[in-house]
Short mmCIF file of N, CA and C in Angstrom, two decimals:
data_model
loop_
_atom_site.label_atom_id
_atom_site.label_comp_id
_atom_site.label_asym_id
_atom_site.label_seq_id
_atom_site.Cartn_x
_atom_site.Cartn_y
_atom_site.Cartn_z
N MET A 1348 105.23 115.94 93.00
CA MET A 1348 104.32 115.24 91.77
C MET A 1348 104.93 114.38 90.58
N THR A 1349 103.95 113.34 89.85
CA THR A 1349 104.92 112.13 89.42
C THR A 1349 103.99 112.50 88.16
N LEU A 1350 105.23 112.45 87.00
CA LEU A 1350 104.67 112.60 85.56
C LEU A 1350 104.26 110.68 85.29
N VAL A 1351 103.06 110.75 84.34
CA VAL A 1351 102.55 109.17 84.34
C VAL A 1351 102.20 109.54 82.43
N ARG A 1352 102.78 108.20 81.83
CA ARG A 1352 102.71 108.99 80.08
C ARG A 1352 101.14 108.47 80.04
N TYR A 1353 100.37 109.36 79.34
CA TYR A 1353 99.16 109.76 78.71
C TYR A 1353 98.75 108.60 78.15
N ASN A 1354 98.05 107.33 77.99
CA ASN A 1354 97.13 106.77 77.50
C ASN A 1354 95.77 106.94 76.84
N PRO A 1355 95.55 107.30 75.95
CA PRO A 1355 93.77 107.37 75.87
C PRO A 1355 93.05 106.31 75.97
N LEU A 1356 93.78 104.96 75.70
CA LEU A 1356 93.16 103.91 75.55
C LEU A 1356 92.82 103.64 76.90
N ASN A 1357 93.32 104.30 77.81
CA ASN A 1357 92.53 103.98 79.18
C ASN A 1357 91.56 103.81 79.46
N ASP A 1358 90.99 105.24 78.64
CA ASP A 1358 89.45 105.95 78.91
C ASP A 1358 88.61 105.16 78.58
N PHE A 1359 88.86 103.97 77.98
CA PHE A 1359 87.71 102.70 77.38
C PHE A 1359 88.11 101.64 78.37
N LEU A 1360 89.13 101.29 78.71
CA LEU A 1360 89.25 100.16 79.63
C LEU A 1360 88.82 100.21 81.33
N PRO A 1361 88.28 99.15 82.07
CA PRO A 1361 87.56 99.00 83.15
C PRO A 1361 89.33 99.17 83.57
N THR A 1362 88.79 99.89 84.39
CA THR A 1362 90.41 100.00 85.75
C THR A 1362 90.23 99.15 87.10
N THR A 1363 89.07 98.56 87.44
CA THR A 1363 88.59 97.90 88.54
C THR A 1363 87.90 96.58 88.06
N PHE A 1364 88.04 95.55 88.53
CA PHE A 1364 87.48 94.12 88.51
C PHE A 1364 85.67 94.46 88.69
N GLY A 1365 85.68 95.56 89.22
CA GLY A 1365 84.20 96.20 89.78
C GLY A 1365 83.47 96.92 88.10
N ASP A 1366 84.30 97.55 87.62
CA ASP A 1366 83.85 98.22 86.46
C ASP A 1366 83.42 97.44 85.29
N LEU A 1367 84.60 96.41 85.29
CA LEU A 1367 84.23 95.04 84.32
C LEU A 1367 82.75 94.36 84.50
N ILE A 1368 82.52 94.57 85.75
CA ILE A 1368 81.46 94.10 86.25
C ILE A 1368 80.11 94.53 85.84
N GLU A 1369 80.11 95.68 86.15
CA GLU A 1369 79.21 96.36 86.13
C GLU A 1369 78.97 97.20 84.51
N SER A 1370 80.21 96.65 83.71
CA SER A 1370 79.60 97.24 82.34
C SER A 1370 79.17 95.66 81.95
N THR A 1371 79.45 94.63 82.60
CA THR A 1371 78.97 93.56 81.70
C THR A 1371 77.20 93.38 82.34
N LEU A 1372 77.28 94.04 83.31
CA LEU A 1372 75.42 93.63 83.85
C LEU A 1372 74.83 95.30 83.53
N ASN A 1373 75.24 96.00 83.21
CA ASN A 1373 74.50 97.09 82.35
C ASN A 1373 74.77 97.69 80.60
N ASN A 1374 75.51 97.62 80.28
CA ASN A 1374 75.88 98.18 78.88
C ASN A 1374 75.53 96.72 78.50
N ASP A 1375 75.69 95.70 78.41
CA ASP A 1375 75.38 94.40 77.51
C ASP A 1375 73.99 93.83 77.39
N ARG A 1376 73.14 94.58 78.33
CA ARG A 1376 71.92 94.09 78.11
C ARG A 1376 71.33 94.87 76.55
N LYS A 1377 71.77 95.78 76.57
CA LYS A 1377 71.07 96.17 75.24
C LYS A 1377 71.27 96.06 73.81
N PRO A 1378 69.85 95.92 72.94
CA PRO A 1378 69.45 95.27 72.13
C PRO A 1378 70.54 95.81 71.24
N THR A 1379 71.80 95.22 69.92
CA THR A 1379 72.41 95.66 69.25
C THR A 1379 71.82 95.57 67.88
N SER A 1380 71.74 96.14 66.88
CA SER A 1380 71.33 96.11 65.36
C SER A 1380 71.62 95.25 64.86
N PHE A 1381 70.87 94.53 63.90
CA PHE A 1381 70.59 93.09 63.35
C PHE A 1381 70.53 93.38 61.59
N ARG A 1382 71.81 92.71 61.23
CA ARG A 1382 72.24 92.48 59.88
C ARG A 1382 72.55 90.92 58.91
N PRO A 1383 71.42 90.35 59.16
CA PRO A 1383 71.97 89.08 58.66
C PRO A 1383 73.08 89.03 57.58
N GLN A 1384 73.83 87.56 58.05
CA GLN A 1384 75.03 87.13 57.17
C GLN A 1384 74.30 86.37 55.82
N VAL A 1385 75.18 86.40 55.25
CA VAL A 1385 74.19 85.91 53.69
C VAL A 1385 75.62 84.92 52.71
N ASP A 1386 75.29 83.84 53.17
CA ASP A 1386 75.81 83.18 51.97
C ASP A 1386 75.61 83.17 50.72
N ILE A 1387 76.92 83.44 49.69
CA ILE A 1387 76.23 83.05 48.25
C ILE A 1387 76.82 82.09 47.35
N PHE A 1388 76.42 80.88 47.14
CA PHE A 1388 75.98 79.70 45.89
C PHE A 1388 76.24 80.03 44.59
N LYS A 1389 77.30 79.60 43.85
CA LYS A 1389 76.47 79.30 42.21
C LYS A 1389 76.99 77.72 41.84
N THR A 1390 75.35 77.42 41.17
CA THR A 1390 75.80 75.98 40.53
C THR A 1390 75.58 75.89 39.05
N GLU A 1391 75.82 75.44 38.56
CA GLU A 1391 75.19 75.53 36.69
C GLU A 1391 74.18 75.62 36.31
N LYS A 1392 72.85 75.86 37.21
CA LYS A 1392 71.85 76.03 37.24
C LYS A 1392 71.05 77.17 37.72
N HIS A 1393 72.07 77.69 38.77
CA HIS A 1393 71.39 78.68 39.78
C HIS A 1393 72.34 79.07 40.71
N TYR A 1394 72.20 80.65 40.88
CA TYR A 1394 72.77 80.91 42.14
C TYR A 1394 71.94 80.27 43.67
N GLU A 1395 72.44 80.56 44.62
CA GLU A 1395 71.40 80.55 46.14
C GLU A 1395 72.17 81.14 46.96
N LEU A 1396 71.04 82.23 47.60
CA LEU A 1396 71.64 82.95 48.79
C LEU A 1396 71.09 82.35 49.86
N HIS A 1397 71.68 82.15 50.85
CA HIS A 1397 71.28 81.65 52.53
C HIS A 1397 71.31 83.00 53.45
N PHE A 1398 70.25 83.25 53.85
CA PHE A 1398 70.50 84.21 55.00
C PHE A 1398 70.13 83.73 56.22
N VAL A 1399 70.78 84.24 57.31
CA VAL A 1399 71.40 83.11 58.66
C VAL A 1399 70.30 84.55 59.38
N VAL A 1400 69.00 84.20 59.73
CA VAL A 1400 68.25 84.56 60.57
C VAL A 1400 67.46 83.63 61.95
N PRO A 1401 68.08 83.49 62.68
CA PRO A 1401 67.72 82.54 63.60
C PRO A 1401 66.67 83.63 64.28
N GLY A 1402 66.02 82.52 64.57
CA GLY A 1402 64.87 82.67 65.96
C GLY A 1402 63.76 83.57 65.18
N MET A 1403 63.81 84.12 63.76
CA MET A 1403 62.93 84.66 62.99
C MET A 1403 61.58 84.07 62.43
N LYS A 1404 60.35 84.59 62.86
CA LYS A 1404 58.89 84.07 62.52
C LYS A 1404 58.98 84.29 60.64
N LYS A 1405 58.91 83.38 59.71
CA LYS A 1405 58.91 83.88 58.29
C LYS A 1405 57.55 84.67 58.17
N SER A 1406 56.81 84.89 58.93
CA SER A 1406 55.91 86.36 58.48
C SER A 1406 56.64 87.69 58.77
N TYR A 1407 57.71 87.30 59.45
CA TYR A 1407 58.25 89.07 59.60
C TYR A 1407 59.50 89.43 58.51
N LEU A 1408 59.40 88.36 57.23
CA LEU A 1408 60.19 88.36 56.19
C LEU A 1408 59.53 88.73 55.01
N ILE A 1409 60.19 89.56 54.21
CA ILE A 1409 59.48 89.94 53.06
C ILE A 1409 60.56 90.09 51.66
N ILE A 1410 60.08 89.27 50.82
CA ILE A 1410 61.28 89.67 49.49
C ILE A 1410 60.45 90.28 48.34
N ASP A 1411 61.10 91.28 47.84
CA ASP A 1411 61.05 91.91 46.98
C ASP A 1411 61.96 92.27 45.65
N ILE A 1412 61.05 92.44 44.72
CA ILE A 1412 62.17 92.36 43.34
C ILE A 1412 61.26 93.33 42.73
N ASP A 1413 62.28 94.48 42.36
CA ASP A 1413 61.69 95.69 41.75
C ASP A 1413 63.09 96.16 40.64
N GLU A 1414 62.75 96.71 39.75
CA GLU A 1414 63.76 97.07 38.87
C GLU A 1414 64.91 96.35 38.74
N ASN A 1415 65.11 95.17 38.71
CA ASN A 1415 66.46 93.96 38.52
C ASN A 1415 67.55 94.00 40.06
N ARG A 1416 66.10 94.81 41.36
CA ARG A 1416 67.08 94.44 42.41
C ARG A 1416 65.89 93.57 43.44
N LEU A 1417 66.80 92.82 43.84
CA LEU A 1417 66.23 91.64 45.28
C LEU A 1417 66.25 92.72 46.33
N THR A 1418 65.36 92.70 47.13
CA THR A 1418 65.73 93.05 48.76
C THR A 1418 64.71 92.08 49.35
N VAL A 1419 65.58 91.64 50.42
CA VAL A 1419 64.94 90.87 51.74
C VAL A 1419 65.17 92.43 52.81
N LYS A 1420 63.53 91.97 53.22
CA LYS A 1420 63.96 92.87 54.75
C LYS A 1420 63.29 92.40 55.66
N GLY A 1421 63.18 92.78 56.80
CA GLY A 1421 62.67 92.16 57.82
C GLY A 1421 62.80 92.63 59.57
N GLU A 1422 62.06 91.71 60.45
CA GLU A 1422 63.00 92.76 62.00
C GLU A 1422 62.93 91.56 62.62
N ARG A 1423 63.96 91.73 63.36
CA ARG A 1423 64.29 90.61 64.38
C ARG A 1423 63.84 90.70 65.60
N LYS A 1424 62.42 90.90 65.76
CA LYS A 1424 61.74 91.24 66.97
C LYS A 1424 62.46 90.90 68.63
N LEU A 1425 62.49 91.78 69.80
CA LEU A 1425 63.28 91.59 70.83
C LEU A 1425 62.13 91.68 71.66
N GLU A 1426 61.81 89.91 72.16
CA GLU A 1426 60.84 89.47 73.45
C GLU A 1426 61.19 89.55 74.41
N GLU A 1427 60.90 90.22 75.65
CA GLU A 1427 61.35 90.75 76.67
C GLU A 1427 60.91 89.27 77.47
N ASP A 1428 61.92 88.64 78.52
CA ASP A 1428 61.57 87.95 79.09
C ASP A 1428 61.05 88.24 80.37
N LYS A 1429 60.49 88.89 81.07
CA LYS A 1429 59.88 89.25 82.52
C LYS A 1429 60.56 88.53 83.58
N ALA A 1430 60.50 86.95 83.51
CA ALA A 1430 60.68 85.99 84.64
C ALA A 1430 62.12 85.72 84.94
N ASN A 1431 62.89 85.73 83.99
CA ASN A 1431 64.14 86.15 84.40
C ASN A 1431 64.63 87.12 83.83
N THR A 1432 66.22 87.54 84.51
CA THR A 1432 66.78 88.64 84.46
C THR A 1432 68.70 88.37 83.88
N LEU A 1433 68.30 89.66 82.54
CA LEU A 1433 68.97 89.26 81.33
C LEU A 1433 70.33 89.73 81.98
N LEU A 1434 71.47 88.89 81.70
CA LEU A 1434 72.69 89.20 82.22
C LEU A 1434 74.05 90.13 81.20
N LYS A 1435 73.53 89.13 80.35
CA LYS A 1435 74.66 89.61 78.86
C LYS A 1435 73.51 89.04 77.66
N ARG A 1436 73.47 90.14 76.76
CA ARG A 1436 72.95 89.79 75.22
C ARG A 1436 73.51 90.38 74.27
N GLU A 1437 73.68 89.46 73.29
CA GLU A 1437 75.44 89.13 71.91
C GLU A 1437 74.20 89.61 71.20
N SER A 1438 73.17 88.75 71.09
CA SER A 1438 72.03 88.67 69.73
C SER A 1438 71.49 90.31 69.40
N GLY A 1439 71.59 90.12 68.17
CA GLY A 1439 71.25 91.65 67.57
C GLY A 1439 69.56 91.62 67.07
N TYR A 1440 69.28 92.56 66.83
CA TYR A 1440 67.69 92.67 67.12
C TYR A 1440 67.13 94.04 66.29
N GLY A 1441 66.48 93.98 65.85
CA GLY A 1441 65.64 95.49 64.86
C GLY A 1441 65.67 95.17 63.35
N LYS A 1442 65.55 95.80 62.87
CA LYS A 1442 64.99 96.37 61.28
C LYS A 1442 65.94 95.98 60.40
N PHE A 1443 65.95 95.25 59.13
CA PHE A 1443 67.74 95.24 58.48
C PHE A 1443 66.68 95.16 57.16
N GLU A 1444 67.35 95.39 56.11
CA GLU A 1444 67.33 95.54 54.41
C GLU A 1444 68.60 95.09 54.02
N ARG A 1445 68.49 94.42 53.43
CA ARG A 1445 69.49 93.54 52.24
C ARG A 1445 69.24 93.64 50.38
N THR A 1446 69.92 94.37 49.83
CA THR A 1446 69.65 94.74 48.70
C THR A 1446 70.71 94.04 47.25
N PHE A 1447 70.10 93.27 46.11
CA PHE A 1447 71.36 92.73 45.58
C PHE A 1447 70.62 92.95 43.90
N LYS A 1448 71.92 93.60 43.36
CA LYS A 1448 71.51 93.53 41.92
C LYS A 1448 71.26 92.46 41.27
N LEU A 1449 70.42 92.41 40.51
CA LEU A 1449 70.38 91.08 39.64
C LEU A 1449 70.79 91.28 38.42
N SER A 1450 71.34 89.98 37.59
CA SER A 1450 71.86 90.47 36.80
C SER A 1450 71.23 89.60 35.56
N GLU A 1451 71.54 89.64 34.28
CA GLU A 1451 70.69 89.68 33.49
C GLU A 1451 70.41 88.02 33.07
N ASP A 1452 71.42 87.39 33.27
CA ASP A 1452 70.93 85.79 33.53
C ASP A 1452 70.19 85.43 33.93
N ILE A 1453 70.01 86.18 35.30
CA ILE A 1453 68.56 85.45 35.96
C ILE A 1453 67.38 85.33 36.03
N ASN A 1454 66.62 84.70 35.84
CA ASN A 1454 65.36 84.38 35.19
C ASN A 1454 64.40 84.55 36.35
N GLN A 1455 64.16 85.97 36.62
CA GLN A 1455 63.56 86.34 38.00
C GLN A 1455 62.14 85.87 37.76
N SER A 1456 61.31 85.46 36.93
CA SER A 1456 59.67 85.15 37.40
C SER A 1456 60.15 83.74 38.03
N LYS A 1457 60.89 82.54 37.91
CA LYS A 1457 61.55 81.98 38.30
C LYS A 1457 62.00 81.77 40.03
N ILE A 1458 62.12 82.78 40.85
CA ILE A 1458 62.88 82.59 41.78
C ILE A 1458 62.00 82.47 42.95
N LYS A 1459 62.56 81.37 43.42
CA LYS A 1459 61.59 80.76 44.76
C LYS A 1459 62.74 81.05 45.94
N ALA A 1460 61.57 80.49 47.21
CA ALA A 1460 62.80 81.19 48.67
C ALA A 1460 61.85 79.82 49.62
N ASN A 1461 62.67 79.48 50.70
CA ASN A 1461 62.49 78.18 51.86
C ASN A 1461 62.90 78.38 52.93
N TYR A 1462 62.68 78.56 53.84
CA TYR A 1462 62.39 79.03 55.63
C TYR A 1462 62.73 77.75 56.13
N GLU A 1463 63.86 77.23 56.36
CA GLU A 1463 63.74 76.23 57.55
C GLU A 1463 65.19 76.39 58.80
N GLU A 1464 64.53 76.31 59.84
CA GLU A 1464 65.49 76.10 60.64
C GLU A 1464 66.41 77.30 60.96
N GLY A 1465 65.77 78.52 60.71
CA GLY A 1465 66.25 80.11 61.11
C GLY A 1465 67.16 80.52 59.87
N ILE A 1466 67.29 79.09 58.70
CA ILE A 1466 67.94 79.78 57.46
C ILE A 1466 66.95 79.93 55.84
N LEU A 1467 66.58 81.13 55.71
CA LEU A 1467 66.23 81.36 54.56
C LEU A 1467 66.91 81.45 53.25
N LYS A 1468 66.44 80.56 52.27
CA LYS A 1468 67.10 80.06 50.97
C LYS A 1468 66.32 80.19 50.26
N LEU A 1469 66.90 81.38 49.39
CA LEU A 1469 66.12 81.74 47.93
C LEU A 1469 67.41 80.83 46.80
N GLU A 1470 66.46 80.67 45.94
CA GLU A 1470 67.28 80.16 44.25
C GLU A 1470 67.03 80.72 43.63
N LEU A 1471 67.70 81.33 42.66
CA LEU A 1471 67.79 82.28 41.80
C LEU A 1471 68.00 81.75 40.23
N PRO A 1472 67.50 80.79 39.24
CA PRO A 1472 67.71 80.24 38.52
C PRO A 1472 68.16 81.01 37.20
N LEU A 1473 69.33 80.47 36.70
CA LEU A 1473 70.05 81.13 35.54
C LEU A 1473 69.14 80.39 34.21
N ASN A 1474 68.90 81.98 33.43
CA ASN A 1474 68.17 81.86 32.18
C ASN A 1474 69.14 81.01 31.01
N LYS A 1475 68.47 80.01 30.54
CA LYS A 1475 69.39 79.13 29.58
C LYS A 1475 70.21 79.72 28.46
N LYS A 1476 71.02 79.58 28.21
CA LYS A 1476 72.36 80.36 27.59
C LYS A 1476 71.78 80.03 26.06
N VAL A 1477 71.87 81.26 25.26
CA VAL A 1477 71.33 81.26 24.03
C VAL A 1477 72.69 81.80 23.25
N ASP A 1478 72.61 80.86 22.39
CA ASP A 1478 74.07 81.32 21.46
C ASP A 1478 73.73 82.20 20.03
N ASN A 1479 73.87 83.27 20.02
CA ASN A 1479 73.51 84.45 19.38
C ASN A 1479 74.16 84.55 18.42
N ARG A 1480 75.39 83.70 17.97
CA ARG A 1480 76.42 84.07 16.92
C ARG A 1480 76.00 83.35 16.09
N ARG A 1481 76.75 84.46 15.07
CA ARG A 1481 76.62 83.78 13.56
C ARG A 1481 77.05 84.58 12.49
N ILE A 1482 77.54 83.86 11.30
CA ILE A 1482 78.58 84.53 10.50
C ILE A 1482 77.51 85.32 8.95
N ILE A 1483 78.15 86.60 9.41
CA ILE A 1483 77.43 86.83 8.33
C ILE A 1483 78.36 87.17 7.00
N ASN A 1484 77.47 87.16 6.06
CA ASN A 1484 77.71 86.93 4.34
C ASN A 1484 78.33 88.12 4.46
N ILE A 1485 79.18 88.55 3.93
CA ILE A 1485 80.00 90.20 3.29
C ILE A 1485 79.51 90.07 1.40
N ASN A 1486 78.55 91.24 1.02
CA ASN A 1486 78.43 91.41 -0.39
C ASN A 1486 79.36 92.30 -0.73
#
C-alpha cells in the first residue's frame, strides 16, 4: 500500500484530457447569469452612466426612478440556434437589475437615456449650484 498526500483541489481538476474535453463540451454550454458592467463618469455639468449590454434590444430595457433611486433592469434573452451546435458559452443571459441612489445634486426631471451599439448611456444633469450663504447681523 502506498500513501499519497490528499489534495482536495484534485477533485475539481480534470484528471485526463478526455475529462477536460467532456467538461468543455457539456458544462460550458449552460447559460450563466448576466449583470451588465457600468462605467460612471462625472463632468462639470452631469454624471454619465454607461451600461454595457451587448446584443440586447432597446425594448428589453426599463429605466425607473422612484424615491431618489435610479433602477435599470432588463433581460438578455438566450436565442437558440438550432442550425449550429454550441461548443462553449461564455456570454451571460437572463434578467438583471442595477439600482443607484441619486444624490440631491442631480436634476431628476432632466435625465436622458440613449442606446447605441450595445451601450446604454444615461446622462444625469447636475442642479445649478445656488449659493445660500449669507451674513446675519447680530442685534
